Amino acid sequence: MNQVPYIAVEGPIGAGKTTLATMLAAELNMPVLKEIVEENPFLGKFYQNIDEWSFQLEMFFLCNRYKQLGDTESQLIRQGTPVISDYHIYKNLIFSERTLKGREREKYRQIYHVLTDDLAKPSTIVYIKASLETLLARIDKRGRSFEQDMDRAYLQQLIEDYEAAMASLAVTEPETTIITVDGDAADFVANPEQFAEIADRVKARIAGHPLR
Ligand SMILES: Nc1ncnc2c1ncn2[C@@H]1O[C@H](COP(=O)(O)OP(=O)(O)OP(=O)(O)O)[C@@H](O)[C@H]1O
Ligand SMILES: Nc1nc(=O)c2ncn([C@H]3C[C@H](O)[C@@H](CO)O3)c2[nH]1
């Protein structure tokens, strides 16, 4: 492969993206890019009233990710440094298509494309797929206060939206390899062999490209 390895870990809320991205980055000796959650001023308000706060929240995520990925592209990827990220910019559309309506959704879509169409695309997506019960257990275990009353229907819908989004990306971004991890079966935190199996799949994908 000629492309600099750029790996995005994805999956619905609580799937284990940050955990797996951090573990893979250590194993592969790559810098890791993490979403900043605690300083997001709209997230708590959003979970209390989705209709009222969705546009501000989606725009906030989009602007932050755009800036972070733009910087990463110029400072690392274009300099030949492989990167692993705990999100793919496409998640903005996955969420916003659910949380926004009418004119706001249409305007957001346009802004999304203007900002992101020329960003570097990940060479690999590691997609952690998990059931509602697994996600709820992990959200509970992590214990962020604003996520504790997570609406089951919202989360179930996101699981289905992620499935559809990965199928769609497989067609629209054929250069990107999608590695699917069974997040219910694989406890890569507790089981080193299960983590090694995932890491081997990623290593096979980036084989031949010099790491740092
Ligand atoms: N495979 C796993 N087995 C058991 N626990 C896990 C696993 N992966 C992650 N966890 C735990 O589940 C919780 C959520 O993980 P993490 O924060 O990595 O998820 P995330 O997908 O990044 O979440 P978010 O969508 O909110 O950004 C954490 O407490 C983490 O320690
Ligand atoms: N509405 C909405 N749009 C997004 O783009 C988005 N990205 C993440 N999240 C939520 C999930 C976790 O609670 C928390 C941390 O990932 O933030 C989002 N929510």
CSV table of C-alpha atoms and ligand atoms in Angstrom, one decimal:
chain,number,residue,atom,x,y,z
A,1,MET,CA,0.0,0.0,0.0
A,2,ASN,CA,1.2,3.5,-0.8
A,3,GLN,CA,-1.0,5.5,1.5
A,4,VAL,CA,0.4,6.4,4.9
A,5,PRO,CA,-1.5,4.3,7.5
A,6,TYR,CA,-4.3,6.3,8.9
A,7,ILE,CA,-6.5,4.2,11.1
A,8,ALA,CA,-9.9,5.3,12.5
A,9,VAL,CA,-11.6,3.3,15.2
A,10,GLU,CA,-15.3,3.6,15.0
A,11,GLY,CA,-18.5,2.2,16.6
A,12,PRO,CA,-21.5,3.4,18.5
A,13,ILE,CA,-21.4,5.1,21.9
A,14,GLY,CA,-19.4,3.1,24.5
A,15,ALA,CA,-18.2,0.5,22.0
A,16,GLY,CA,-14.7,0.9,23.2
A,17,LYS,CA,-13.2,3.1,20.5
A,18,THR,CA,-10.9,5.2,22.8
A,19,THR,CA,-9.8,2.1,24.6
A,20,LEU,CA,-9.0,0.1,21.5
A,21,ALA,CA,-7.4,3.1,19.7
A,22,THR,CA,-5.1,3.7,22.7
A,23,MET,CA,-4.1,0.0,22.9
A,24,LEU,CA,-3.4,-0.2,19.1
A,25,ALA,CA,-1.4,3.0,19.2
A,26,ALA,CA,0.8,1.6,21.9
A,27,GLU,CA,1.2,-1.7,20.1
A,28,LEU,CA,1.9,-0.1,16.7
A,29,ASN,CA,3.9,2.8,18.1
A,30,MET,CA,1.7,5.4,16.5
A,31,PRO,CA,0.4,8.7,17.7
A,32,VAL,CA,-3.2,8.6,18.8
A,33,LEU,CA,-5.8,11.3,18.2
A,34,LYS,CA,-8.6,11.4,20.8
A,35,GLU,CA,-11.9,13.2,20.9
A,36,ILE,CA,-12.1,15.6,23.7
A,37,VAL,CA,-15.4,14.9,25.6
A,38,GLU,CA,-15.2,16.4,29.0
A,39,GLU,CA,-14.8,20.0,27.7
A,40,ASN,CA,-17.8,19.8,25.4
A,41,PRO,CA,-20.2,22.5,26.7
A,42,PHE,CA,-23.3,21.2,24.9
A,43,LEU,CA,-23.2,17.4,25.6
A,44,GLY,CA,-24.9,17.5,29.0
A,45,LYS,CA,-27.6,19.9,27.8
A,46,PHE,CA,-28.1,17.8,24.6
A,47,TYR,CA,-28.9,14.6,26.6
A,48,GLN,CA,-31.4,16.6,28.6
A,49,ASN,CA,-33.1,18.1,25.6
A,50,ILE,CA,-32.0,16.7,22.2
A,51,ASP,CA,-34.3,18.8,20.0
A,52,GLU,CA,-33.2,22.0,21.7
A,53,TRP,CA,-29.5,21.5,21.6
A,54,SER,CA,-28.8,19.2,18.7
A,55,PHE,CA,-27.7,21.9,16.2
A,56,GLN,CA,-25.2,23.5,18.5
A,57,LEU,CA,-23.9,20.1,19.5
A,58,GLU,CA,-23.5,18.8,16.0
A,59,MET,CA,-21.8,22.0,14.8
A,60,PHE,CA,-19.5,21.9,17.8
A,61,PHE,CA,-18.4,18.4,17.1
A,62,LEU,CA,-18.0,19.1,13.4
A,63,CYS,CA,-15.9,22.2,13.9
A,64,ASN,CA,-13.7,20.6,16.5
A,65,ARG,CA,-13.1,17.4,14.4
A,66,TYR,CA,-12.5,19.5,11.3
A,67,LYS,CA,-9.8,21.5,13.1
A,68,GLN,CA,-8.2,18.4,14.7
A,69,LEU,CA,-8.1,16.4,11.5
A,70,GLY,CA,-7.0,19.3,9.4
A,71,ASP,CA,-4.0,19.8,11.8
A,72,THR,CA,-3.3,16.1,11.9
A,73,GLU,CA,-3.3,15.9,8.1
A,74,SER,CA,-0.8,18.8,7.7
A,75,GLN,CA,1.4,18.0,10.6
A,76,LEU,CA,1.5,14.2,10.5
A,77,ILE,CA,-0.1,12.4,7.6
A,78,ARG,CA,1.3,14.6,4.8
A,79,GLN,CA,4.7,14.3,6.6
A,80,GLY,CA,4.5,10.5,6.3
A,81,THR,CA,3.7,9.8,9.9
A,82,PRO,CA,1.0,7.1,10.5
A,83,VAL,CA,-1.8,8.0,12.8
A,84,ILE,CA,-4.6,6.3,14.7
A,85,SER,CA,-7.8,8.2,15.6
A,86,ASP,CA,-10.7,7.2,17.9
A,87,TYR,CA,-13.2,8.6,15.4
A,88,HIS,CA,-13.9,9.0,11.7
A,89,ILE,CA,-15.3,12.4,10.6
A,90,TYR,CA,-18.2,10.5,8.9
A,91,LYS,CA,-19.7,10.0,12.4
A,92,ASN,CA,-20.9,13.6,12.2
A,93,LEU,CA,-23.3,12.6,9.5
A,94,ILE,CA,-24.4,9.4,11.3
A,95,PHE,CA,-25.4,11.4,14.4
A,96,SER,CA,-26.7,14.5,12.7
A,97,GLU,CA,-29.0,12.6,10.3
A,98,ARG,CA,-30.8,11.3,13.4
A,99,THR,CA,-30.7,14.4,15.7
A,100,LEU,CA,-31.4,17.2,13.2
A,101,LYS,CA,-34.6,17.9,11.2
A,102,GLY,CA,-35.7,19.9,8.3
A,103,ARG,CA,-33.8,23.0,7.3
A,104,GLU,CA,-31.2,22.5,10.0
A,105,ARG,CA,-30.4,19.0,8.8
A,106,GLU,CA,-30.1,20.2,5.2
A,107,LYS,CA,-27.8,23.2,6.2
A,108,TYR,CA,-25.7,20.9,8.3
A,109,ARG,CA,-25.3,18.4,5.5
A,110,GLN,CA,-24.0,21.2,3.2
A,111,ILE,CA,-21.6,22.5,5.8
A,112,TYR,CA,-20.4,19.0,6.5
A,113,HIS,CA,-19.5,18.4,2.8
A,114,VAL,CA,-17.9,21.8,2.4
A,115,LEU,CA,-15.7,21.2,5.4
A,116,THR,CA,-14.8,17.6,5.0
A,117,ASP,CA,-14.9,16.5,1.3
A,118,ASP,CA,-11.2,17.2,0.8
A,119,LEU,CA,-10.0,15.8,4.1
A,120,ALA,CA,-7.7,12.8,4.0
A,121,LYS,CA,-9.7,9.6,4.2
A,122,PRO,CA,-8.6,6.8,6.6
A,123,SER,CA,-6.9,3.9,5.0
A,124,THR,CA,-8.5,1.6,7.6
A,125,ILE,CA,-11.5,1.7,9.8
A,126,VAL,CA,-11.6,-0.6,12.7
A,127,TYR,CA,-15.4,-0.9,13.3
A,128,ILE,CA,-16.4,-2.2,16.8
A,129,LYS,CA,-19.9,-3.7,16.5
A,130,ALA,CA,-21.7,-4.4,19.7
A,131,SER,CA,-25.2,-5.1,21.0
A,132,LEU,CA,-27.4,-2.7,22.9
A,133,GLU,CA,-26.8,-4.7,26.2
A,134,THR,CA,-23.0,-4.5,25.8
A,135,LEU,CA,-23.1,-0.8,25.0
A,136,LEU,CA,-25.4,0.0,28.0
A,137,ALA,CA,-23.1,-2.1,30.3
A,138,ARG,CA,-20.0,-0.2,29.1
A,139,ILE,CA,-21.7,3.2,29.4
A,140,ASP,CA,-22.8,2.3,32.9
A,141,LYS,CA,-19.2,1.1,33.8
A,142,ARG,CA,-17.7,4.3,32.5
A,143,GLY,CA,-20.1,6.3,34.6
A,144,ARG,CA,-20.2,9.7,32.8
A,145,SER,CA,-23.1,11.4,34.6
A,146,PHE,CA,-24.8,12.9,31.5
A,147,GLU,CA,-25.0,9.5,29.8
A,148,GLN,CA,-26.6,7.6,32.6
A,149,ASP,CA,-30.2,8.0,31.3
A,150,MET,CA,-29.3,7.1,27.8
A,151,ASP,CA,-32.4,6.4,25.8
A,152,ARG,CA,-32.4,2.8,24.7
A,153,ALA,CA,-34.2,3.6,21.5
A,154,TYR,CA,-31.7,6.3,20.6
A,155,LEU,CA,-28.8,3.9,21.2
A,156,GLN,CA,-30.5,1.0,19.3
A,157,GLN,CA,-31.1,3.4,16.4
A,158,LEU,CA,-27.4,4.4,16.4
A,159,ILE,CA,-26.4,0.7,16.3
A,160,GLU,CA,-28.5,0.3,13.1
A,161,ASP,CA,-27.3,3.6,11.7
A,162,TYR,CA,-23.7,2.5,12.2
A,163,GLU,CA,-24.3,-0.7,10.3
A,164,ALA,CA,-25.9,1.1,7.4
A,165,ALA,CA,-23.0,3.7,7.4
A,166,MET,CA,-20.3,1.0,7.3
A,167,ALA,CA,-22.1,-0.7,4.4
A,168,SER,CA,-22.3,2.6,2.6
A,169,LEU,CA,-18.7,3.6,3.2
A,170,ALA,CA,-17.6,0.2,1.8
A,171,VAL,CA,-19.2,1.4,-1.4
A,172,THR,CA,-18.4,5.1,-1.5
A,173,GLU,CA,-14.8,4.8,-0.1
A,174,PRO,CA,-13.5,1.5,-1.6
A,175,GLU,CA,-9.9,2.5,-0.8
A,176,THR,CA,-10.7,2.2,2.9
A,177,THR,CA,-10.5,-1.3,4.4
A,178,ILE,CA,-13.1,-1.9,7.1
A,179,ILE,CA,-12.0,-4.4,9.8
A,180,THR,CA,-15.0,-5.4,11.9
A,181,VAL,CA,-14.5,-6.4,15.5
A,182,ASP,CA,-17.2,-8.3,17.4
A,183,GLY,CA,-17.4,-6.1,20.5
A,184,ASP,CA,-19.7,-8.6,22.3
A,185,ALA,CA,-17.4,-11.6,21.8
A,186,ALA,CA,-14.0,-9.9,22.0
A,187,ASP,CA,-13.0,-8.6,25.4
A,188,PHE,CA,-9.8,-7.1,24.2
A,189,VAL,CA,-9.3,-5.4,27.5
A,190,ALA,CA,-9.2,-8.5,29.6
A,191,ASN,CA,-7.8,-11.0,27.1
A,192,PRO,CA,-4.4,-10.3,25.6
A,193,GLU,CA,-4.9,-13.0,22.9
A,194,GLN,CA,-8.1,-11.3,21.7
A,195,PHE,CA,-6.3,-8.0,21.5
A,196,ALA,CA,-3.4,-9.6,19.7
A,197,GLU,CA,-5.8,-11.1,17.1
A,198,ILE,CA,-7.2,-7.6,16.4
A,199,ALA,CA,-3.8,-6.1,16.3
A,200,ASP,CA,-2.6,-8.7,13.8
A,201,ARG,CA,-5.5,-7.9,11.5
A,202,VAL,CA,-4.5,-4.2,11.6
A,203,LYS,CA,-0.8,-5.1,11.1
A,204,ALA,CA,-1.6,-7.2,8.1
A,205,ARG,CA,-3.4,-4.3,6.6
A,206,ILE,CA,-0.5,-1.9,7.1
A,207,ALA,CA,2.3,-4.4,6.3
A,208,GLY,CA,4.9,-3.0,4.1
A,209,HIS,CA,4.5,0.6,5.3
A,210,PRO,CA,7.4,1.7,7.5
A,211,LEU,CA,6.2,2.8,11.0
A,212,ARG,CA,8.2,5.2,13.1
B,1,LIG,N1,-13.7,-4.8,25.1
B,1,LIG,C1,-14.0,-4.3,26.2
B,1,LIG,N2,-14.4,-5.1,27.2
B,1,LIG,C2,-14.8,-4.6,28.4
B,1,LIG,N3,-14.8,-3.3,28.7
B,1,LIG,C3,-14.5,-2.4,27.7
B,1,LIG,C4,-14.1,-2.9,26.4
B,1,LIG,N4,-13.8,-1.8,25.7
B,1,LIG,C5,-14.1,-0.7,26.4
B,1,LIG,N5,-14.5,-1.1,27.7
B,1,LIG,C6,-14.9,-0.2,28.8
B,1,LIG,O1,-16.1,0.4,28.3
B,1,LIG,C7,-16.1,1.8,28.6
B,1,LIG,C8,-16.3,2.6,27.3
B,1,LIG,O2,-15.1,2.5,26.6
B,1,LIG,P1,-14.6,3.7,25.7
B,1,LIG,O3,-14.6,5.0,26.5
B,1,LIG,O4,-13.3,3.3,25.1
B,1,LIG,O5,-15.7,3.7,24.6
B,1,LIG,P2,-15.9,4.7,23.3
B,1,LIG,O6,-16.4,3.9,22.2
B,1,LIG,O7,-14.7,5.5,23.1
B,1,LIG,O8,-17.0,5.7,23.9
B,1,LIG,P3,-17.7,7.0,23.3
B,1,LIG,O9,-18.6,6.6,22.1
B,1,LIG,O10,-18.5,7.6,24.3
B,1,LIG,O11,-16.6,7.9,22.9
B,1,LIG,C9,-14.9,2.1,29.4
B,1,LIG,O12,-15.2,2.0,30.8
B,1,LIG,C10,-13.9,1.0,28.9
B,1,LIG,O13,-13.0,0.7,30.0
B,2,LIG,N1,-25.1,14.0,18.8
B,2,LIG,C1,-23.8,13.6,18.8
B,2,LIG,N2,-23.2,13.8,17.6
B,2,LIG,C2,-21.9,13.4,17.4
B,2,LIG,O1,-21.2,13.7,16.4
B,2,LIG,C3,-21.3,12.8,18.5
B,2,LIG,N3,-20.0,12.2,18.7
B,2,LIG,C4,-20.0,11.7,20.0
B,2,LIG,N4,-21.2,11.9,20.6
B,2,LIG,C5,-21.5,11.6,22.0
B,2,LIG,C6,-21.6,10.1,22.3
B,2,LIG,C7,-21.0,10.1,23.7
B,2,LIG,O2,-22.1,10.4,24.6
B,2,LIG,C8,-20.0,11.2,23.8
B,2,LIG,C9,-18.6,10.9,23.6
B,2,LIG,O3,-18.4,10.2,22.4
B,2,LIG,O4,-20.5,12.1,22.7
B,2,LIG,C10,-22.0,12.5,19.7
B,2,LIG,N5,-23.3,12.9,19.8
